[in-house]
mmCIF file of C-alpha atoms in Angstrom:
data_model
loop_
_atom_site.group_PDB
_atom_site.id
_atom_site.type_symbol
_atom_site.label_atom_id
_atom_site.label_comp_id
_atom_site.label_asym_id
_atom_site.label_seq_id
_atom_site.Cartn_x
_atom_site.Cartn_y
_atom_site.Cartn_z
ATOM 1 C CA MET A 22 0.000 0.000 0.000
ATOM 2 C CA ASP A 23 1.668 3.241 -1.099
ATOM 3 C CA SER A 24 1.306 6.585 0.678
ATOM 4 C CA ARG A 25 -1.235 7.992 -1.809
ATOM 5 C CA GLU A 26 -3.421 4.930 -1.398
ATOM 6 C CA GLU A 27 -3.132 5.301 2.390
ATOM 7 C CA LEU A 28 -4.167 8.940 2.172
ATOM 8 C CA ARG A 29 -7.187 8.002 0.071
ATOM 9 C CA LEU A 30 -8.178 5.434 2.682
ATOM 10 C CA ILE A 31 -7.905 8.029 5.463
ATOM 11 C CA ARG A 32 -10.155 10.406 3.493
ATOM 12 C CA ARG A 33 -12.704 7.613 3.053
ATOM 13 C CA ILE A 34 -12.489 6.756 6.754
ATOM 14 C CA ALA A 35 -13.111 10.430 7.531
ATOM 15 C CA ASP A 36 -16.335 9.995 5.532
ATOM 16 C CA LYS A 37 -17.161 7.022 7.789
ATOM 17 C CA ASP A 38 -16.463 4.311 5.210
ATOM 18 C CA ARG A 39 -16.177 1.046 7.166
ATOM 19 C CA ASP A 40 -14.708 -0.885 4.240
ATOM 20 C CA ALA A 41 -11.818 1.599 4.113
ATOM 21 C CA LEU A 42 -11.172 1.081 7.828
ATOM 22 C CA SER A 43 -11.177 -2.712 7.360
ATOM 23 C CA GLU A 44 -8.715 -2.377 4.480
ATOM 24 C CA LEU A 45 -6.387 -0.140 6.476
ATOM 25 C CA PHE A 46 -6.680 -2.464 9.475
ATOM 26 C CA LEU A 47 -5.693 -5.538 7.460
ATOM 27 C CA GLY A 48 -2.801 -3.664 5.860
ATOM 28 C CA TYR A 49 -1.409 -2.301 9.130
ATOM 29 C CA HIS A 50 -2.275 -5.062 11.592
ATOM 30 C CA PRO A 51 0.989 -7.077 11.543
ATOM 31 C CA ARG A 52 3.242 -4.012 11.736
ATOM 32 C CA LEU A 53 1.137 -2.312 14.409
ATOM 33 C CA PHE A 54 0.926 -5.474 16.498
ATOM 34 C CA LYS A 55 4.693 -6.041 16.413
ATOM 35 C CA PHE A 56 5.360 -2.370 17.147
ATOM 36 C CA ILE A 57 3.065 -2.262 20.193
ATOM 37 C CA TYR A 58 4.347 -5.636 21.349
ATOM 38 C CA ARG A 59 7.915 -4.334 21.315
ATOM 39 C CA LEU A 60 6.915 -1.187 23.194
ATOM 40 C CA SER A 61 4.801 -2.913 25.823
ATOM 41 C CA ASP A 62 6.380 -6.375 25.962
ATOM 42 C CA SER A 63 2.900 -7.752 26.345
ATOM 43 C CA TYR A 64 1.075 -9.896 23.828
ATOM 44 C CA THR A 65 -2.278 -9.178 25.456
ATOM 45 C CA VAL A 66 -1.745 -5.422 25.462
ATOM 46 C CA ALA A 67 -0.611 -5.441 21.819
ATOM 47 C CA ASP A 68 -3.635 -7.495 20.750
ATOM 48 C CA GLU A 69 -5.965 -5.130 22.574
ATOM 49 C CA LEU A 70 -4.334 -1.846 21.602
ATOM 50 C CA VAL A 71 -4.207 -2.552 17.853
ATOM 51 C CA ASN A 72 -7.991 -2.327 17.814
ATOM 52 C CA ASP A 73 -7.908 0.796 20.009
ATOM 53 C CA VAL A 74 -5.533 2.438 17.514
ATOM 54 C CA MET A 75 -7.922 1.701 14.663
ATOM 55 C CA LEU A 76 -10.824 3.045 16.691
ATOM 56 C CA THR A 77 -8.888 6.277 17.296
ATOM 57 C CA ILE A 78 -8.171 6.514 13.556
ATOM 58 C CA TRP A 79 -11.904 6.142 12.916
ATOM 59 C CA GLN A 80 -12.619 8.988 15.336
ATOM 60 C CA LYS A 81 -9.830 11.347 14.255
ATOM 61 C CA ALA A 82 -9.441 10.724 10.517
ATOM 62 C CA ALA A 83 -11.234 13.965 9.706
ATOM 63 C CA SER A 84 -8.586 15.946 11.595
ATOM 64 C CA PHE A 85 -5.644 14.421 9.681
ATOM 65 C CA ARG A 86 -4.267 17.308 7.630
ATOM 66 C CA GLY A 87 -1.597 15.399 5.730
ATOM 67 C CA ASP A 88 1.330 17.346 7.231
ATOM 68 C CA SER A 89 3.103 14.075 7.973
ATOM 69 C CA ARG A 90 3.073 10.629 6.408
ATOM 70 C CA VAL A 91 -0.012 8.542 7.188
ATOM 71 C CA SER A 92 2.214 5.857 8.705
ATOM 72 C CA THR A 93 3.889 8.409 11.018
ATOM 73 C CA TRP A 94 0.464 9.603 12.143
ATOM 74 C CA ILE A 95 -0.779 6.056 12.766
ATOM 75 C CA PHE A 96 2.340 4.951 14.644
ATOM 76 C CA GLY A 97 2.159 8.202 16.617
ATOM 77 C CA ILE A 98 -1.328 7.211 17.790
ATOM 78 C CA ALA A 99 -0.058 3.727 18.628
ATOM 79 C CA TYR A 100 2.916 5.200 20.509
ATOM 80 C CA ARG A 101 0.771 7.506 22.633
ATOM 81 C CA LEU A 102 -1.817 4.845 23.492
ATOM 82 C CA THR A 103 0.939 2.395 24.429
ATOM 83 C CA MET A 104 2.872 5.004 26.417
ATOM 84 C CA ARG A 105 -0.278 5.820 28.361
ATOM 85 C CA ARG A 106 -0.878 2.152 29.084
ATOM 86 C CA VAL A 107 2.728 1.380 29.972
ATOM 87 C CA THR A 108 3.002 4.373 32.258
ATOM 88 C CA LYS A 109 -0.264 3.558 33.983
ATOM 89 C CA LYS A 110 0.227 -0.152 34.419
ATOM 90 C CA LYS A 111 4.020 -0.038 34.678
ATOM 91 C CA LEU A 112 4.375 -2.890 32.262
ATOM 92 C CA GLN A 113 8.087 -3.527 32.337
ATOM 93 C CA LEU A 114 8.252 -7.223 31.630
ATOM 94 C CA ALA A 115 6.157 -9.620 29.648
ATOM 95 C CA ASP A 116 4.070 -11.798 31.892
ATOM 96 C CA ILE A 117 4.642 -15.517 31.714
ATOM 97 C CA ALA A 118 1.440 -16.251 29.804
ATOM 98 C CA ASP A 119 2.505 -13.856 27.067
ATOM 99 C CA ASN A 120 5.648 -15.819 26.315
ATOM 100 C CA GLU A 121 3.585 -18.734 25.022
ATOM 101 C CA HIS A 122 3.062 -16.758 21.848
ATOM 102 C CA LEU A 123 6.726 -16.225 21.074
ATOM 103 C CA ALA A 124 8.268 -17.673 17.950
ATOM 104 C CA ALA A 125 11.368 -19.831 18.323
ATOM 105 C CA PRO A 126 14.428 -17.574 18.510
ATOM 106 C CA ASP A 127 17.429 -17.907 16.215
ATOM 107 C CA ALA A 128 19.990 -19.698 18.370
ATOM 108 C CA ALA A 129 23.022 -18.164 16.670
ATOM 109 C CA ASP A 130 22.131 -14.603 17.649
ATOM 110 C CA LEU A 131 20.328 -15.462 20.828
ATOM 111 C CA GLU A 132 23.053 -14.398 23.220
ATOM 112 C CA THR A 133 23.541 -10.961 21.695
ATOM 113 C CA GLN A 134 19.837 -10.397 21.323
ATOM 114 C CA ASN A 135 19.266 -11.412 24.918
ATOM 115 C CA TRP A 136 21.552 -8.761 26.325
ATOM 116 C CA VAL A 137 19.995 -6.151 24.091
ATOM 117 C CA HIS A 138 16.535 -7.339 25.133
ATOM 118 C CA ARG A 139 17.514 -7.291 28.810
ATOM 119 C CA GLY A 140 19.129 -3.915 28.316
ATOM 120 C CA LEU A 141 16.006 -2.524 26.683
ATOM 121 C CA GLN A 142 13.901 -3.713 29.611
ATOM 122 C CA SER A 143 16.142 -1.849 32.019
ATOM 123 C CA LEU A 144 15.736 1.480 30.199
ATOM 124 C CA PRO A 145 13.222 4.112 31.315
ATOM 125 C CA PRO A 146 10.090 3.830 29.096
ATOM 126 C CA ALA A 147 10.805 7.036 27.148
ATOM 127 C CA GLN A 148 14.326 5.875 26.211
ATOM 128 C CA LYS A 149 13.216 2.360 25.339
ATOM 129 C CA MET A 150 10.454 3.635 23.094
ATOM 130 C CA THR A 151 12.798 6.043 21.341
ATOM 131 C CA VAL A 152 15.164 3.153 20.553
ATOM 132 C CA ILE A 153 12.265 1.188 19.088
ATOM 133 C CA LEU A 154 11.005 4.123 17.017
ATOM 134 C CA VAL A 155 14.476 4.736 15.599
ATOM 135 C CA PHE A 156 15.593 1.171 15.020
ATOM 136 C CA TYR A 157 12.361 -0.765 14.558
ATOM 137 C CA LEU A 158 10.432 1.802 12.528
ATOM 138 C CA GLY A 159 13.574 3.450 11.121
ATOM 139 C CA LEU A 160 12.310 6.971 11.757
ATOM 140 C CA THR A 161 14.309 10.165 11.280
ATOM 141 C CA TYR A 162 15.004 12.260 14.367
ATOM 142 C CA GLU A 163 12.384 14.783 13.222
ATOM 143 C CA GLU A 164 9.730 12.062 12.845
ATOM 144 C CA THR A 165 10.671 10.580 16.223
ATOM 145 C CA ALA A 166 10.313 14.031 17.799
ATOM 146 C CA GLU A 167 6.928 14.489 16.131
ATOM 147 C CA ILE A 168 5.588 11.160 17.337
ATOM 148 C CA THR A 169 6.882 11.547 20.875
ATOM 149 C CA GLU A 170 5.854 15.226 20.953
ATOM 150 C CA CYS A 171 9.163 16.435 22.300
ATOM 151 C CA PRO A 172 12.082 18.522 20.980
ATOM 152 C CA VAL A 173 14.619 16.964 18.583
ATOM 153 C CA ASN A 174 17.388 17.523 21.153
ATOM 154 C CA THR A 175 15.467 15.464 23.698
ATOM 155 C CA VAL A 176 15.174 12.617 21.185
ATOM 156 C CA LYS A 177 18.917 12.733 20.530
ATOM 157 C CA THR A 178 19.689 12.837 24.255
ATOM 158 C CA ARG A 179 17.393 9.880 24.946
ATOM 159 C CA MET A 180 19.184 7.821 22.300
ATOM 160 C CA PHE A 181 22.533 8.852 23.754
ATOM 161 C CA HIS A 182 21.582 7.758 27.285
ATOM 162 C CA ALA A 183 20.065 4.506 25.997
ATOM 163 C CA ARG A 184 23.247 3.708 24.078
ATOM 164 C CA ARG A 185 25.429 4.525 27.069
ATOM 165 C CA LYS A 186 23.408 2.262 29.344
ATOM 166 C CA LEU A 187 23.314 -0.637 26.862
ATOM 167 C CA LYS A 188 27.023 -0.282 26.187
ATOM 168 C CA GLY A 189 27.712 -0.454 29.915
ATOM 169 C CA LEU A 190 25.602 -3.587 30.132
ATOM 170 C CA LEU A 191 27.438 -5.158 27.210
ATOM 171 C CA GLU A 192 30.807 -4.433 28.783
ATOM 172 C CA ALA A 193 29.635 -5.770 32.141
ATOM 173 C CA SER A 194 28.278 -8.949 30.554
ATOM 174 C CA ALA A 195 31.431 -9.392 28.439
ATOM 175 C CA SER A 196 33.856 -9.062 31.357
ATOM 176 C CA PRO A 197 32.949 -12.243 33.291
ATOM 177 C CA ARG A 198 32.819 -14.179 30.023
ATOM 178 C CA LYS A 199 36.229 -12.835 29.050
ATOM 179 C CA ARG A 200 37.627 -13.809 32.438
ATOM 180 C CA LEU A 201 36.100 -17.258 32.018
ATOM 181 C CA ASP A 202 37.671 -17.657 28.567
ATOM 182 C CA GLU A 203 41.039 -16.507 29.885
ATOM 183 C CA SER A 204 40.955 -18.947 32.790
ATOM 184 C CA ALA A 205 40.010 -21.782 30.409
ATOM 185 C CA HIS A 206 43.129 -21.082 28.372
ATOM 186 C CA GLU A 207 45.409 -21.090 31.397
ATOM 187 C CA MET B 28 33.912 23.269 24.939
ATOM 188 C CA SER B 29 36.522 23.213 22.170
ATOM 189 C CA GLU B 30 35.605 22.982 18.486
ATOM 190 C CA SER B 31 36.720 19.353 18.245
ATOM 191 C CA GLU B 32 34.669 18.472 21.318
ATOM 192 C CA GLN B 33 31.636 20.121 19.746
ATOM 193 C CA VAL B 34 32.155 18.164 16.525
ATOM 194 C CA HIS B 35 32.482 14.955 18.553
ATOM 195 C CA ARG B 36 29.282 15.696 20.487
ATOM 196 C CA GLN B 37 27.279 16.541 17.352
ATOM 197 C CA ALA B 38 28.500 13.482 15.477
ATOM 198 C CA SER B 39 27.957 11.252 18.484
ATOM 199 C CA LEU B 40 24.326 12.407 18.832
ATOM 200 C CA LEU B 41 23.695 11.730 15.122
ATOM 201 C CA LEU B 42 25.154 8.198 15.181
ATOM 202 C CA PRO B 43 21.820 6.330 15.668
ATOM 203 C CA TRP B 44 20.441 7.927 12.514
ATOM 204 C CA TYR B 45 23.681 7.202 10.653
ATOM 205 C CA VAL B 46 22.986 3.572 11.566
ATOM 206 C CA ASN B 47 19.329 3.635 10.478
ATOM 207 C CA GLU B 48 20.366 5.453 7.291
ATOM 208 C CA THR B 49 17.971 8.379 7.535
ATOM 209 C CA LEU B 50 20.470 11.250 7.783
ATOM 210 C CA ALA B 51 20.604 13.917 5.110
ATOM 211 C CA GLU B 52 23.593 13.626 2.806
ATOM 212 C CA ASP B 53 25.587 16.467 4.422
ATOM 213 C CA GLU B 54 24.978 15.050 7.906
ATOM 214 C CA ARG B 55 26.020 11.584 6.740
ATOM 215 C CA ASP B 56 29.265 12.980 5.298
ATOM 216 C CA PHE B 57 29.891 14.894 8.517
ATOM 217 C CA VAL B 58 29.483 11.762 10.660
ATOM 218 C CA ARG B 59 31.527 9.627 8.271
ATOM 219 C CA ALA B 60 34.427 12.110 8.373
ATOM 220 C CA HIS B 61 34.331 12.154 12.176
ATOM 221 C CA LEU B 62 34.227 8.351 12.378
ATOM 222 C CA ALA B 63 37.439 8.163 10.389
ATOM 223 C CA GLU B 64 39.284 9.910 13.194
ATOM 224 C CA CYS B 65 37.380 8.972 16.382
ATOM 225 C CA ALA B 66 37.868 5.532 17.898
ATOM 226 C CA GLU B 67 35.238 6.132 20.592
ATOM 227 C CA CYS B 68 32.546 6.853 18.016
ATOM 228 C CA ARG B 69 33.590 3.821 15.958
ATOM 229 C CA ASP B 70 33.183 1.757 19.106
ATOM 230 C CA ASP B 71 29.731 3.278 19.715
ATOM 231 C CA LEU B 72 28.815 2.650 16.084
ATOM 232 C CA GLY B 73 29.364 -1.080 16.661
ATOM 233 C CA VAL B 74 27.131 -1.007 19.739
ATOM 234 C CA LEU B 75 24.392 0.829 17.844
ATOM 235 C CA GLN B 76 24.577 -1.572 14.896
ATOM 236 C CA THR B 77 24.178 -4.523 17.277
ATOM 237 C CA MET B 78 21.276 -2.755 18.960
ATOM 238 C CA ARG B 79 19.574 -2.148 15.636
ATOM 239 C CA GLU B 80 20.052 -5.711 14.412
ATOM 240 C CA SER B 81 18.648 -7.099 17.652
ATOM 241 C CA VAL B 82 15.668 -4.739 17.704
ATOM 242 C CA VAL B 83 14.821 -5.474 14.052
ATOM 243 C CA ALA B 84 15.290 -9.235 14.357
ATOM 244 C CA GLY B 85 13.844 -9.460 17.851
ATOM 245 C CA SER B 86 14.837 -12.622 19.680
ATOM 246 C CA ALA B 87 11.292 -12.737 21.011
ATOM 247 C CA ALA B 88 9.341 -11.949 17.857
ATOM 248 C CA PRO B 89 5.676 -12.575 18.528
ATOM 249 C CA ILE B 90 3.395 -14.738 16.432
ATOM 250 C CA VAL B 91 0.948 -12.160 15.152
ATOM 251 C CA PRO B 92 -2.664 -13.059 15.946
ATOM 252 C CA LYS B 93 -5.391 -12.840 13.327
ATOM 253 C CA PRO B 94 -6.857 -9.343 13.025
ATOM 254 C CA ARG B 95 -10.232 -9.098 14.734
ATOM 255 C CA VAL B 96 -12.022 -7.076 12.076
ATOM 256 C CA ALA B 97 -15.572 -8.019 13.139
ATOM 257 C CA GLU B 98 -14.896 -6.946 16.721
ATOM 258 C CA LEU B 99 -13.477 -3.630 15.548
ATOM 259 C CA LEU B 100 -16.465 -2.913 13.322
ATOM 260 C CA SER B 101 -18.876 -3.760 16.118
ATOM 261 C CA ARG B 102 -17.112 -1.243 18.358
ATOM 262 C CA LEU B 103 -17.630 1.513 15.786
ATOM 263 C CA ASN B 104 -21.325 1.595 16.625
ATOM 264 C CA GLY B 105 -20.590 2.762 20.147
ATOM 265 C CA ALA B 106 -17.745 5.102 19.197
ATOM 266 C CA SER B 107 -18.529 8.778 18.972
ATOM 267 C CA ASP B 108 -16.563 11.173 16.828
ATOM 268 C CA VAL B 109 -14.292 13.046 19.230
ATOM 269 C CA GLN B 110 -13.549 15.862 16.805
ATOM 270 C CA GLU B 111 -15.626 18.917 17.480
ATOM 271 C CA SER B 112 -15.822 21.635 14.885
ATOM 272 C CA PRO B 113 -13.647 24.724 15.467
ATOM 273 C CA PHE B 114 -16.835 26.719 15.883
ATOM 274 C CA VAL B 115 -18.038 24.528 18.755
ATOM 275 C CA LEU B 116 -14.572 24.551 20.344
ATOM 276 C CA GLY B 117 -14.464 28.330 19.947
ATOM 277 C CA ARG B 118 -17.785 28.693 21.731
ATOM 278 C CA TRP B 119 -16.472 26.586 24.615
ATOM 279 C CA LEU B 120 -13.340 28.702 24.846
ATOM 280 C CA ILE B 121 -15.336 31.948 24.856
ATOM 281 C CA ALA B 122 -17.696 30.594 27.515
ATOM 282 C CA ALA B 123 -14.775 29.408 29.675
ATOM 283 C CA THR B 124 -12.980 32.769 29.340
ATOM 284 C CA ILE B 125 -16.104 34.737 30.246
ATOM 285 C CA GLY B 126 -16.623 32.438 33.219
ATOM 286 C CA ALA B 127 -13.054 32.920 34.450
ATOM 287 C CA ILE B 128 -13.244 36.709 34.076
ATOM 288 C CA SER B 129 -16.569 36.779 35.938
ATOM 289 C CA VAL B 130 -15.128 34.803 38.846
ATOM 290 C CA ALA B 131 -12.056 37.077 38.984
ATOM 291 C CA LEU B 132 -14.215 40.240 38.959
ATOM 292 C CA ALA B 133 -16.490 38.857 41.649
ATOM 293 C CA TRP B 134 -13.469 38.077 43.809
ATOM 294 C CA LEU B 135 -12.084 41.589 43.333
ATOM 295 C CA VAL B 136 -15.392 43.182 44.263
ATOM 296 C CA VAL B 137 -15.684 41.118 47.429
ATOM 297 C CA GLU B 138 -12.032 41.317 48.523
ATOM 298 C CA VAL B 139 -10.938 44.832 47.493
ATOM 299 C CA ALA B 140 -14.225 46.677 47.940
ATOM 300 C CA GLY B 141 -14.585 45.026 51.328
ATOM 301 C CA ASN B 142 -11.135 46.459 52.320
ATOM 302 C CA ARG B 143 -10.025 43.097 53.554
ATOM 303 C CA VAL B 144 -6.776 43.241 51.532
ATOM 304 C CA GLU B 145 -4.622 46.360 51.338
ATOM 305 C CA PRO B 146 -3.446 46.886 47.723
ATOM 306 C CA THR B 147 0.073 47.746 48.970
ATOM 307 C CA VAL B 148 0.329 44.497 50.891
ATOM 308 C CA PHE B 149 -0.839 42.577 47.811
ATOM 309 C CA GLU B 150 1.916 44.264 45.799
ATOM 310 C CA THR B 151 4.501 43.270 48.405
ATOM 311 C CA ALA B 152 3.325 39.674 48.305
ATOM 312 C CA THR B 153 3.703 39.421 44.538
ATOM 313 C CA SER B 154 7.035 41.233 44.363
ATOM 314 C CA MET B 155 8.789 37.993 45.230
ATOM 315 C CA SER B 156 8.545 36.898 41.603
ATOM 316 C CA SER B 157 12.293 36.997 40.930
ATOM 317 C CA VAL B 158 12.721 33.406 42.084
ATOM 318 C CA THR B 159 15.720 31.457 40.888
ATOM 319 C CA THR B 160 14.852 28.098 42.436
ATOM 320 C CA MET B 161 11.727 26.030 42.812
ATOM 321 C CA ASP B 162 10.694 23.068 44.907
ATOM 322 C CA TYR B 163 9.826 20.056 42.787
ATOM 323 C CA VAL B 164 7.668 17.447 44.446
ATOM 324 C CA VAL B 165 8.770 14.271 42.693
ATOM 325 C CA ARG B 166 8.054 10.582 42.703
ATOM 326 C CA LEU B 167 11.020 8.237 42.313
ATOM 327 C CA ASP B 168 10.889 4.559 41.470
ATOM 328 C CA PHE B 169 13.948 2.377 41.864
ATOM 329 C CA ASP B 170 14.926 -0.882 40.235
ATOM 330 C CA ASP B 171 13.993 -3.810 42.472
ATOM 331 C CA SER B 172 17.632 -4.846 42.669
ATOM 332 C CA VAL B 173 18.651 -1.569 44.367
ATOM 333 C CA GLY B 174 19.117 -1.873 48.121
ATOM 334 C CA GLU B 175 18.062 0.587 50.832
ATOM 335 C CA ALA B 176 21.543 2.044 51.223
ATOM 336 C CA ASP B 177 21.873 2.759 47.515
ATOM 337 C CA ARG B 178 18.391 4.291 47.403
ATOM 338 C CA GLU B 179 19.336 6.622 50.238
ATOM 339 C CA ARG B 180 22.608 7.458 48.476
ATOM 340 C CA ILE B 181 20.738 8.373 45.261
ATOM 341 C CA LEU B 182 18.168 10.430 47.161
ATOM 342 C CA ALA B 183 20.971 12.235 48.985
ATOM 343 C CA ALA B 184 22.794 12.884 45.687
ATOM 344 C CA LEU B 185 19.650 14.546 44.378
ATOM 345 C CA GLY B 186 19.386 16.657 47.517
ATOM 346 C CA ALA B 187 15.957 15.148 48.211
ATOM 347 C CA ARG B 188 14.222 16.076 51.458
ATOM 348 C CA ASP B 189 10.880 15.341 53.109
ATOM 349 C CA VAL B 190 11.208 11.821 51.709
ATOM 350 C CA THR B 191 8.232 9.558 52.241
ATOM 351 C CA ARG B 192 7.851 6.046 50.966
ATOM 352 C CA ASP B 193 4.747 4.923 49.168
ATOM 353 C CA LEU B 194 4.701 1.316 50.299
ATOM 354 C CA GLN B 195 1.714 0.365 48.180
ATOM 355 C CA ALA B 196 3.299 1.597 44.984
ATOM 356 C CA SER B 197 6.929 0.859 45.992
ATOM 357 C CA GLY B 198 7.988 4.402 45.155
ATOM 358 C CA TYR B 199 9.302 7.415 47.019
ATOM 359 C CA ARG B 200 7.886 10.900 47.247
ATOM 360 C CA ALA B 201 10.351 13.695 47.926
ATOM 361 C CA VAL B 202 11.005 17.396 47.514
ATOM 362 C CA ILE B 203 13.967 18.533 45.409
ATOM 363 C CA THR B 204 15.027 22.174 45.205
ATOM 364 C CA ALA B 205 16.485 23.038 41.811
ATOM 365 C CA PRO B 206 16.766 26.031 39.473
ATOM 366 C CA ALA B 207 13.526 27.169 37.847
ATOM 367 C CA MET B 208 13.308 25.236 34.565
ATOM 368 C CA SER B 209 11.408 25.414 31.308
ATOM 369 C CA PHE B 210 9.341 22.381 30.346
ATOM 370 C CA ALA B 211 12.079 21.135 27.986
ATOM 371 C CA GLU B 212 14.734 21.595 30.684
ATOM 372 C CA LEU B 213 12.528 19.758 33.153
ATOM 373 C CA GLN B 214 12.244 16.857 30.698
ATOM 374 C CA GLN B 215 16.022 16.781 30.338
ATOM 375 C CA PHE B 216 16.435 16.883 34.126
ATOM 376 C CA THR B 217 14.012 13.964 34.427
ATOM 377 C CA GLU B 218 15.963 12.013 31.829
ATOM 378 C CA ARG B 219 19.256 12.693 33.609
ATOM 379 C CA VAL B 220 17.797 11.362 36.847
ATOM 380 C CA GLU B 221 16.281 8.359 35.047
ATOM 381 C CA SER B 222 19.641 7.560 33.494
ATOM 382 C CA MET B 223 21.212 7.189 36.966
ATOM 383 C CA ASP B 224 22.023 3.593 37.797
ATOM 384 C CA GLY B 225 19.224 2.095 39.842
ATOM 385 C CA VAL B 226 16.589 4.714 39.042
ATOM 386 C CA GLN B 227 13.685 3.248 37.124
ATOM 387 C CA ALA B 228 11.517 6.348 36.671
ATOM 388 C CA MET B 229 10.960 9.843 37.964
ATOM 389 C CA GLY B 230 7.838 11.943 37.682
ATOM 390 C CA VAL B 231 7.178 15.499 38.815
ATOM 391 C CA LEU B 232 3.989 15.571 40.885
ATOM 392 C CA ALA B 233 3.857 19.285 41.741
ATOM 393 C CA LEU B 234 5.825 22.516 41.654
ATOM 394 C CA GLN B 235 6.065 24.872 44.573
ATOM 395 C CA LEU B 236 7.365 28.415 44.523
ATOM 396 C CA PRO B 237 9.424 29.421 47.552
ATOM 397 C CA VAL B 238 7.170 31.205 50.042
ATOM 398 C CA ASP B 239 8.485 34.209 51.895
ATOM 399 C CA THR B 240 6.954 33.757 55.331
ATOM 400 C CA ARG B 241 7.854 37.341 56.324
ATOM 401 C CA SER B 242 5.574 38.868 53.675
ATOM 402 C CA ARG B 243 2.912 36.290 54.518
ATOM 403 C CA ASP B 244 3.121 37.398 58.169
ATOM 404 C CA SER B 245 2.780 41.029 57.141
ATOM 405 C CA VAL B 246 -0.501 40.224 55.362
ATOM 406 C CA GLN B 247 -1.807 38.691 58.554
#
């Protein structure tokens, strides 16, 4: 679905066209679900919020002026709804039941991905979400600032602090392993 | 800060977007030139590339459930359009403004005409506006792994006082005196605190201007 097609759908949704909403929903569902899942770390929350995002689109489509890309607008709605939920419920970790829905991880990269995953969990919500917006959605710093409704400098600073914390974690996790390797060679 | 330090800082802040390939051409060239001569940034580049790969791949990628279209469409019936026309919003704003002005006028008539407040005293009370610091009533949440001693050390480092613990919510409520800040500065301050080891989150609950008890006494 290209951006012009998306814009046409939004205009039709603004005119209360249910078929247009269904079409947009089907087109965005996988990406939105994965995005919210990564922000909230909860399968249940992601499943629930995807529908809430679409409901908000239904209600606000008429106010979309086309200043930004449709996808930026939609992910902005998803970001704010998730942020509100995460802040309220303090969802920091996926609950055990949620993990039943996880796909089998790639064993080769598991170790590296685990420390990044653990590191992400330890970040304050605003920093974690900025990392996801930048690396998962591949947004520019201006788009990230627009979605998170904060200055560009704040976005850059959040990424800087997130990197510093994850780097520290990587070094800390590498040190015992390095010592272990060294002792094995002795 | 020297020129080279400034270049390092600017390039370092742009690195994540160099990695996700969304920088403008001139910014990309600027970062690339800096990377050629800065080992620290090359090191950080590796960390960011690993971060990106892990976030994109996601060791815990979820199995996406089937979209629940029927449920969504059934919810539309109960959903009202939240967008009000500018005209309606304008009417609300006008009504609210008139209401606020009416309340203020009524207060003035009662208080000033009744001679209960001397205008000179009122002027004295408001002349304390040149404040340089404010009291921030904050809520602090710590990582579960952080012990009591470390929590106290962090609170002391922040100059927190009147600390109370919210046992139900496992957080702390405290007062921190700091320079008066704009909203953006306050956000940055919050982020700095949240980046401290052991601090999970900080939220500002209320702001309090310093009260000059002498002028308050003079009113009484």
